[in-house]
PDB file of C-alpha atoms in Angstrom:
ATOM      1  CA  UNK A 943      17.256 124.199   7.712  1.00  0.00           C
ATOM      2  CA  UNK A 944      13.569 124.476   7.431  1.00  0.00           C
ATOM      3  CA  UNK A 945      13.445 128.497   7.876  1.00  0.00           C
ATOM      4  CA  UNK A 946      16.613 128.421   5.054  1.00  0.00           C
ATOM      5  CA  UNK A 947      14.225 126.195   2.928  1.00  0.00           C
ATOM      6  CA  UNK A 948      10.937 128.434   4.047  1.00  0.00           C
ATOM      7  CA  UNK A 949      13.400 131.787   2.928  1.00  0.00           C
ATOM      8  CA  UNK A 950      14.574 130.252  -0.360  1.00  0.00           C
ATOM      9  CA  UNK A 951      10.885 129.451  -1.468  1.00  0.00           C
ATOM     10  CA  UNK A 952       9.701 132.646  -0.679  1.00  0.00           C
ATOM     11  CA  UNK A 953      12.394 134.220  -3.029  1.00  0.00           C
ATOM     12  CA  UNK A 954      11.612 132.040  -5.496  1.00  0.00           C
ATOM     13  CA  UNK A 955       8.124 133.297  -5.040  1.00  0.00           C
ATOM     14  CA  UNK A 956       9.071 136.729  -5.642  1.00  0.00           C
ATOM     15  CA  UNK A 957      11.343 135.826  -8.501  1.00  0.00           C
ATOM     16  CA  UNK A 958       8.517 134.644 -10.594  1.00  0.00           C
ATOM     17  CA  UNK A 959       6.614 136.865  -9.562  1.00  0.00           C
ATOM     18  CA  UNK A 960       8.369 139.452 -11.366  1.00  0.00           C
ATOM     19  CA  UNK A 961       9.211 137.211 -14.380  1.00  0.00           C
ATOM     20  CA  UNK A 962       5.062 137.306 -14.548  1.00  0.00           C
ATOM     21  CA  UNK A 963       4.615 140.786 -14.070  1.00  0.00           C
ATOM     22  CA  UNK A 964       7.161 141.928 -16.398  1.00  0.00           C
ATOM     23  CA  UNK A 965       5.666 139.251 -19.321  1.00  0.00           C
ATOM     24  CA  UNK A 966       2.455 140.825 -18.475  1.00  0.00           C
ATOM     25  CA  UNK A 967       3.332 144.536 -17.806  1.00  0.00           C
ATOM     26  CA  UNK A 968       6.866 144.894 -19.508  1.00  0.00           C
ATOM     27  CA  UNK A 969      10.221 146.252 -17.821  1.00  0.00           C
ATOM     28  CA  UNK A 970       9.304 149.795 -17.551  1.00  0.00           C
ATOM     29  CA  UNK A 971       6.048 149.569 -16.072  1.00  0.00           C
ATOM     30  CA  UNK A 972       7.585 147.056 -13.028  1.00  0.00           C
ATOM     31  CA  UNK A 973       8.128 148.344  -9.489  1.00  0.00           C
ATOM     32  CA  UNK A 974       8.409 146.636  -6.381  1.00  0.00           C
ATOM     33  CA  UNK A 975       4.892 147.158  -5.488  1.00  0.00           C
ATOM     34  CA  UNK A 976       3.847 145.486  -8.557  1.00  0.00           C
ATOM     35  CA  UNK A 977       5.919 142.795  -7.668  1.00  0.00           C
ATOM     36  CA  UNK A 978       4.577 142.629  -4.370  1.00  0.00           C
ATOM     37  CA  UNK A 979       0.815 142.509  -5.850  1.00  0.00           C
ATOM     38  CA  UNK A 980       2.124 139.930  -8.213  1.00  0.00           C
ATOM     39  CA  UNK A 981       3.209 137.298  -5.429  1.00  0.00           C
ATOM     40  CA  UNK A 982       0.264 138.822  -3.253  1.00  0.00           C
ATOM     41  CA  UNK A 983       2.893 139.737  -0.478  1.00  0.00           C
ATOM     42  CA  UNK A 984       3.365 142.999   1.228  1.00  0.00           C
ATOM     43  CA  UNK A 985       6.388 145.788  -0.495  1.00  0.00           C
ATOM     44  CA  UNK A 986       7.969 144.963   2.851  1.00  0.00           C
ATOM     45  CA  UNK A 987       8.313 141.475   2.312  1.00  0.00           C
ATOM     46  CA  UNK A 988      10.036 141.941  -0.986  1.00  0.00           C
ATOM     47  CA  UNK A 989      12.180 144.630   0.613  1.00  0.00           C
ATOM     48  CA  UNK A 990      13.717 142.129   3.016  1.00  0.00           C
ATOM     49  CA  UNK A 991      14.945 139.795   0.793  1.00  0.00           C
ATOM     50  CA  UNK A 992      15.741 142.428  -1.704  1.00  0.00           C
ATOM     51  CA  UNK A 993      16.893 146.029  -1.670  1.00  0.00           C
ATOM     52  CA  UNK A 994      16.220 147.481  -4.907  1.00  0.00           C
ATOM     53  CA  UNK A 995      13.650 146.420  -8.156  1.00  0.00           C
ATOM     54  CA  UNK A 996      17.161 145.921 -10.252  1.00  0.00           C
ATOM     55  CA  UNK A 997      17.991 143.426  -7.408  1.00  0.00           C
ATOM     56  CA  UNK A 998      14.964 141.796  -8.060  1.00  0.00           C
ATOM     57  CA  UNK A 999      15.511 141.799 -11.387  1.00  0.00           C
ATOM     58  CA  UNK A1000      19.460 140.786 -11.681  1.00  0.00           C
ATOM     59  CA  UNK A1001      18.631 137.899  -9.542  1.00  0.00           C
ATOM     60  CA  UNK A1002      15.270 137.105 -11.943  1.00  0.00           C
ATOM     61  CA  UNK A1003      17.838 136.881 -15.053  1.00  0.00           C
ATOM     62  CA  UNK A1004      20.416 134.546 -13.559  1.00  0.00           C
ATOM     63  CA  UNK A1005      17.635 132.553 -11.873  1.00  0.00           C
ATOM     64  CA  UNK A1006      16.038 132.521 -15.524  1.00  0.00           C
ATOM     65  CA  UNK A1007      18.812 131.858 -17.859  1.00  0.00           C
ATOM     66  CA  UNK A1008      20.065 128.697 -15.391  1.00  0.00           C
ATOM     67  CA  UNK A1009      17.082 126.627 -15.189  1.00  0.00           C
ATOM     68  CA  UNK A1010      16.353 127.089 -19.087  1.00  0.00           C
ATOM     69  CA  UNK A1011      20.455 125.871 -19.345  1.00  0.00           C
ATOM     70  CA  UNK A1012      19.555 122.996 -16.539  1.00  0.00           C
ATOM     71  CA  UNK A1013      16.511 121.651 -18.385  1.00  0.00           C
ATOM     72  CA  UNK A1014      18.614 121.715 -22.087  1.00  0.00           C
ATOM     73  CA  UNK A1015      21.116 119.901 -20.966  1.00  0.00           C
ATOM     74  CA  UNK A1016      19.387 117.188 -19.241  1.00  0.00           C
ATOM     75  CA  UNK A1017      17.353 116.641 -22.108  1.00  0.00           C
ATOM     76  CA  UNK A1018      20.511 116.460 -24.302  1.00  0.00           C
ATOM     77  CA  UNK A1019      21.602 114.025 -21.297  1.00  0.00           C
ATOM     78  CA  UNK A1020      19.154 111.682 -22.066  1.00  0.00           C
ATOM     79  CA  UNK A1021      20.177 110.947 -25.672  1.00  0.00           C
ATOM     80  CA  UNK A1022      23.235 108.993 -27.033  1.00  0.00           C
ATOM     81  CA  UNK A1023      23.893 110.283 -31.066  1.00  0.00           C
ATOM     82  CA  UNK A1024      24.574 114.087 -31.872  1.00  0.00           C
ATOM     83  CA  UNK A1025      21.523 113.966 -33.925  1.00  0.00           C
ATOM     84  CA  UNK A1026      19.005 112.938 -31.046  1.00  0.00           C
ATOM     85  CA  UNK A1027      20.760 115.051 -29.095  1.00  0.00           C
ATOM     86  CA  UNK A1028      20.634 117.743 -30.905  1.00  0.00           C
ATOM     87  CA  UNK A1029      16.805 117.584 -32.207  1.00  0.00           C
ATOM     88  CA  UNK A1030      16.382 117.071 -27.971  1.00  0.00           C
ATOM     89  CA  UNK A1031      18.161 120.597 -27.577  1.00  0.00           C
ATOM     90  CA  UNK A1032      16.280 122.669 -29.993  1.00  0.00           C
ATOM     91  CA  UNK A1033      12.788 121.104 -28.574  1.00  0.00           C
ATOM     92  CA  UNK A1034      13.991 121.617 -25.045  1.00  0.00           C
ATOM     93  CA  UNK A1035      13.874 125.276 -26.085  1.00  0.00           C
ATOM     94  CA  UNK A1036      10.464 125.191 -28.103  1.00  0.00           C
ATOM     95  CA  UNK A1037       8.492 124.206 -25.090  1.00  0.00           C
ATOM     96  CA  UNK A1038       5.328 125.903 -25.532  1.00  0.00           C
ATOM     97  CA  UNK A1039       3.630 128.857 -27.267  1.00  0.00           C
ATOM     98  CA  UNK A1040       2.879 129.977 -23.818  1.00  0.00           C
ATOM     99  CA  UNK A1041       6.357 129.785 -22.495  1.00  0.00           C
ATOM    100  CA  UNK A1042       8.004 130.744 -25.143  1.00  0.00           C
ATOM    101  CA  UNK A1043       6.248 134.031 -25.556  1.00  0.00           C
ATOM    102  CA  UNK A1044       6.187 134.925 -21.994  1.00  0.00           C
ATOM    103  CA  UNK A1045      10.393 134.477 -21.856  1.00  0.00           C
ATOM    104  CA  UNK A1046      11.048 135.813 -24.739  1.00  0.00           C
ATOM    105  CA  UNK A1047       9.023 139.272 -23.629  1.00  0.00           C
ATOM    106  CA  UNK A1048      11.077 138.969 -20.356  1.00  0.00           C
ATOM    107  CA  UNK A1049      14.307 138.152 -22.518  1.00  0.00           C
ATOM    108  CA  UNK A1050      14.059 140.495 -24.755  1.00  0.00           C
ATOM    109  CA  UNK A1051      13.222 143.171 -22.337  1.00  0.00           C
ATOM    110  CA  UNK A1052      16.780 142.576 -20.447  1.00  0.00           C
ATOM    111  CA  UNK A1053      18.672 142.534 -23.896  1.00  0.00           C
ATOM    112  CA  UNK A1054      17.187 146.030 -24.447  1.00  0.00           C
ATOM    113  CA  UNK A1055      19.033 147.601 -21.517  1.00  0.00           C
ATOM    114  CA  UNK A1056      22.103 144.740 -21.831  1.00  0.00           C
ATOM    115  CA  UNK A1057      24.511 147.810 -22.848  1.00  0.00           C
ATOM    116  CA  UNK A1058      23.681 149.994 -19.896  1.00  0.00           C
ATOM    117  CA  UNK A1059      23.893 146.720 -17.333  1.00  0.00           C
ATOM    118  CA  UNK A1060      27.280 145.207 -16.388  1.00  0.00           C
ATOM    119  CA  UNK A1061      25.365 142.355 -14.555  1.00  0.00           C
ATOM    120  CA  UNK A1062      22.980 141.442 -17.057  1.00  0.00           C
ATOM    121  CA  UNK A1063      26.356 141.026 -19.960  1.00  0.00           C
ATOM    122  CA  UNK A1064      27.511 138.849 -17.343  1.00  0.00           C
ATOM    123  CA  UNK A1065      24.726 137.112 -16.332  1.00  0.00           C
ATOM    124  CA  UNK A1066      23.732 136.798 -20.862  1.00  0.00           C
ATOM    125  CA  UNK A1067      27.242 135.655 -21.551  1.00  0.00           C
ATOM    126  CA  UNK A1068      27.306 133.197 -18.749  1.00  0.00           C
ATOM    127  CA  UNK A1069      24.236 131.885 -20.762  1.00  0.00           C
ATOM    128  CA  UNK A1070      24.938 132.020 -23.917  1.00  0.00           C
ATOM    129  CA  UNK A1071      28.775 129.969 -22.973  1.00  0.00           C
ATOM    130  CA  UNK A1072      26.823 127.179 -21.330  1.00  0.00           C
ATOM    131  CA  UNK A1073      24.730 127.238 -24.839  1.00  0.00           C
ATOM    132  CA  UNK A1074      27.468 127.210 -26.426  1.00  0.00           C
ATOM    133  CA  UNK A1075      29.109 124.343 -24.607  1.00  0.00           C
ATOM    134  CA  UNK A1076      25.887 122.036 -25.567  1.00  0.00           C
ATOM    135  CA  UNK A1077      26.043 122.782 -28.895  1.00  0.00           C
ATOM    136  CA  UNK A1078      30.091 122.046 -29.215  1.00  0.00           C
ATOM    137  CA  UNK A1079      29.729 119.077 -27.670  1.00  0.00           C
ATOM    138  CA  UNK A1080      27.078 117.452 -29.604  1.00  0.00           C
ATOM    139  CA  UNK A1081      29.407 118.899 -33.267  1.00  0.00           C
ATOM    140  CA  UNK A1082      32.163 117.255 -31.472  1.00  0.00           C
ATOM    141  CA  UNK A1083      30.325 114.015 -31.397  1.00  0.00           C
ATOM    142  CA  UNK A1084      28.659 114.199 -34.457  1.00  0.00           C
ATOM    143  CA  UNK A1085      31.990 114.063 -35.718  1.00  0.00           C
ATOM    144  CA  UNK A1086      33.113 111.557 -34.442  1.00  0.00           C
ATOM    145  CA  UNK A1087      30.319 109.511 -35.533  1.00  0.00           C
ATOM    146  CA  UNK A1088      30.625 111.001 -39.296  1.00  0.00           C
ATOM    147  CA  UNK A1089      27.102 112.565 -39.253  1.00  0.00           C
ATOM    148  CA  UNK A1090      28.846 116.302 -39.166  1.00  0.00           C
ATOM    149  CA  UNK A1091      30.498 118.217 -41.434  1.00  0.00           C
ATOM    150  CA  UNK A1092      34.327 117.428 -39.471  1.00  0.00           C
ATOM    151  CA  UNK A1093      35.913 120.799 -41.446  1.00  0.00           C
ATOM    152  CA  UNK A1094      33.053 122.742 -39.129  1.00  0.00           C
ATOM    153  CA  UNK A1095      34.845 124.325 -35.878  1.00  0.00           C
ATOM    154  CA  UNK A1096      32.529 123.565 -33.237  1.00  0.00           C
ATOM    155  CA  UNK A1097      34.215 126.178 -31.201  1.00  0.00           C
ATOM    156  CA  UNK A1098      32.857 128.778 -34.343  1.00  0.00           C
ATOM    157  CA  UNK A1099      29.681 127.061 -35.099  1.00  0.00           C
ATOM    158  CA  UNK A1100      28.155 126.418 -31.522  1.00  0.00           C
ATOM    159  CA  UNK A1101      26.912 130.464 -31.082  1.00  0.00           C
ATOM    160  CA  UNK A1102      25.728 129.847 -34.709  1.00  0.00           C
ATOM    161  CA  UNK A1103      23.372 127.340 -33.759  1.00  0.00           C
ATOM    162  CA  UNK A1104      22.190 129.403 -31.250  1.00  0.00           C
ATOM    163  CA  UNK A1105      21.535 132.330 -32.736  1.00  0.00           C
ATOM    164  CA  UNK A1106      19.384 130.110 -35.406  1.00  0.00           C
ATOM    165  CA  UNK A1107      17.460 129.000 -32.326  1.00  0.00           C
ATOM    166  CA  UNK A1108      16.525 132.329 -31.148  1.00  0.00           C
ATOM    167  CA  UNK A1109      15.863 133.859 -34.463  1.00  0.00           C
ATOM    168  CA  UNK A1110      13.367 131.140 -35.223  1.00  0.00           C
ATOM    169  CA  UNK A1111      11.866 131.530 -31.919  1.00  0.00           C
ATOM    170  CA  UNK A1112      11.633 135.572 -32.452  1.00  0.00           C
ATOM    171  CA  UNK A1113      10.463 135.686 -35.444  1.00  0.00           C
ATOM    172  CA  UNK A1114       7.606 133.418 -34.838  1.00  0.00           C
ATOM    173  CA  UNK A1115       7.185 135.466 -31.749  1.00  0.00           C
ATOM    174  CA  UNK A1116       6.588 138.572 -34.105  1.00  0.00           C
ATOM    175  CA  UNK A1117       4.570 136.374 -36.421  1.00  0.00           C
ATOM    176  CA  UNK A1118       2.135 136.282 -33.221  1.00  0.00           C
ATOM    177  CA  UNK A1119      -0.088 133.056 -34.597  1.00  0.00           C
ATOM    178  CA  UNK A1120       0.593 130.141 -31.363  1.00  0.00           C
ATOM    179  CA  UNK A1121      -0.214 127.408 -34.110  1.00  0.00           C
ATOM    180  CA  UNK A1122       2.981 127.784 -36.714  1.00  0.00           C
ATOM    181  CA  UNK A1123       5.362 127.087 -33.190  1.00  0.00           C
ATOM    182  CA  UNK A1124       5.689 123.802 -34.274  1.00  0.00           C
ATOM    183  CA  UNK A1125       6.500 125.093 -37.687  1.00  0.00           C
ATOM    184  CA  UNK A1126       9.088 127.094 -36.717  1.00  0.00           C
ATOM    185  CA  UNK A1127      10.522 124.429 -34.841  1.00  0.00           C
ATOM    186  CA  UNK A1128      10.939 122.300 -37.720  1.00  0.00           C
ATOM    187  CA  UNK A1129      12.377 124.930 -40.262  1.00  0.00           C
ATOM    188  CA  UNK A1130      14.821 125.502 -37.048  1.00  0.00           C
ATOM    189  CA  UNK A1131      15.470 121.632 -37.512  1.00  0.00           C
ATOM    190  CA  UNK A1132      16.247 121.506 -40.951  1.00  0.00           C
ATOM    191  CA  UNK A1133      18.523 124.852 -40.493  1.00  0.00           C
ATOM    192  CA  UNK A1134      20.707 123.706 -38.333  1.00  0.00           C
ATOM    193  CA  UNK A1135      21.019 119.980 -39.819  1.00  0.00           C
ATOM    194  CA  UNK A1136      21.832 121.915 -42.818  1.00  0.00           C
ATOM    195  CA  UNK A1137      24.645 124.059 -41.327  1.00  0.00           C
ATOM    196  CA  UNK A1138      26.098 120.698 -39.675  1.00  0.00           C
ATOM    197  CA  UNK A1139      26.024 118.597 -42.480  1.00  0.00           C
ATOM    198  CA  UNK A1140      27.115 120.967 -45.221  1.00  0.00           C
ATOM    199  CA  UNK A1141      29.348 119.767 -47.968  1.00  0.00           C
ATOM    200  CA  UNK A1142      30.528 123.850 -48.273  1.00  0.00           C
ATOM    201  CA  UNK A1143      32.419 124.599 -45.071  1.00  0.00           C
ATOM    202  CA  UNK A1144      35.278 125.336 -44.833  1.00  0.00           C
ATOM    203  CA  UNK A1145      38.399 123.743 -43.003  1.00  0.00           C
ATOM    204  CA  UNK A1146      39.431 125.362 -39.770  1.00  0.00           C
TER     205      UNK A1146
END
């Protein structure tokens, strides 16, 4: 148990490791050995726990993409009305200039080459379904409560959502100045309020 917990920290280790060197150094420029420098082992030790760099690197995505789904949904968790809940899922993705820019460089990076990678559209659609499921689930409830617009599908509007989300995050990634990410946050805010409490949709 101990050399299984031991083994599981030490990929982990390499993991982000790579998530930091490709933030820093981008896809391209990534091998093992720069992994290796990254997590200050040896290439050998990176070679036993994985055989390749796109090893490395499939594992990296679907390590990625499931704690940043964990850590949304438990802070939707902790809220009880769709509106909480859903101001508590678009700050659980605005966490930091810092974070946000260093996994969005990684992010974007693995959408570039998404069309030539079977495993990373599986890994991003896995993702984007368990977004999708948090956002359906708080329309369903804002519903139900009369806050939400009940001729939205939530089934159609949940990747909606989402995508405002990212593009609000991306473009104030390309905007490069770390003090409008609050800014952006809040015209994400009033976006997606907008969307779910529209007097203009239309029936499903």
């Amino acid at each position: 148990m101990v050399r299984y917990k031991k083994s599981e920290e030490k990929r982990k280790q390499i993991l982000f490791a790579a998530f930091q060197a490709i933030a820093g150094q981008g896809y391209d420029a990534v091998t093992l050995q720069t992994i290796a420098d990254s997590a200050k082992v040896s290439k050998g030790v990176v070679h036993y726990y994985f055989e390749s760099k796109e090893a490395v690197l499939v594992e990296l995505l679907s390590w990625l993409t499931g704690k940043i789904y964990e850590k949304e949904a438990a802070a939707v968790s902790e809220k009880s009305n769709a509106a909480d809940k859903m101001y508590a899922y678009i700050d659980s993705v605005f966490v930091s200039p810092e974070k946000n820019r260093d996994f969005y460089r990684v992010y974007l990076d693995f959408l570039a080459r998404a069309s030539r990678s079977a495993a990373y559209r599986e890994i991003n659609s896995r993702f984007y379904d368990n977004c999708a499921r948090i956002s359906a689930e708080i329309v369903e409830l804002g519903q139900r409560e009369g806050v939400f617009d009940t001729r939205l599908s939530a089934r159609e509007t949940a990747p909606v959502i989402r995508s405002i989300i990212d593009g609000c995050l991306i473009q104030w990634l390309m905007n490069g100045q770390d003090e409008l990410h609050s800014v952006y946050r809040d015209y994400c805010r009033k976006a997606v309020m907008k969307l779910l409490t529209s007097e203009t949709g239309e029936k499903s």
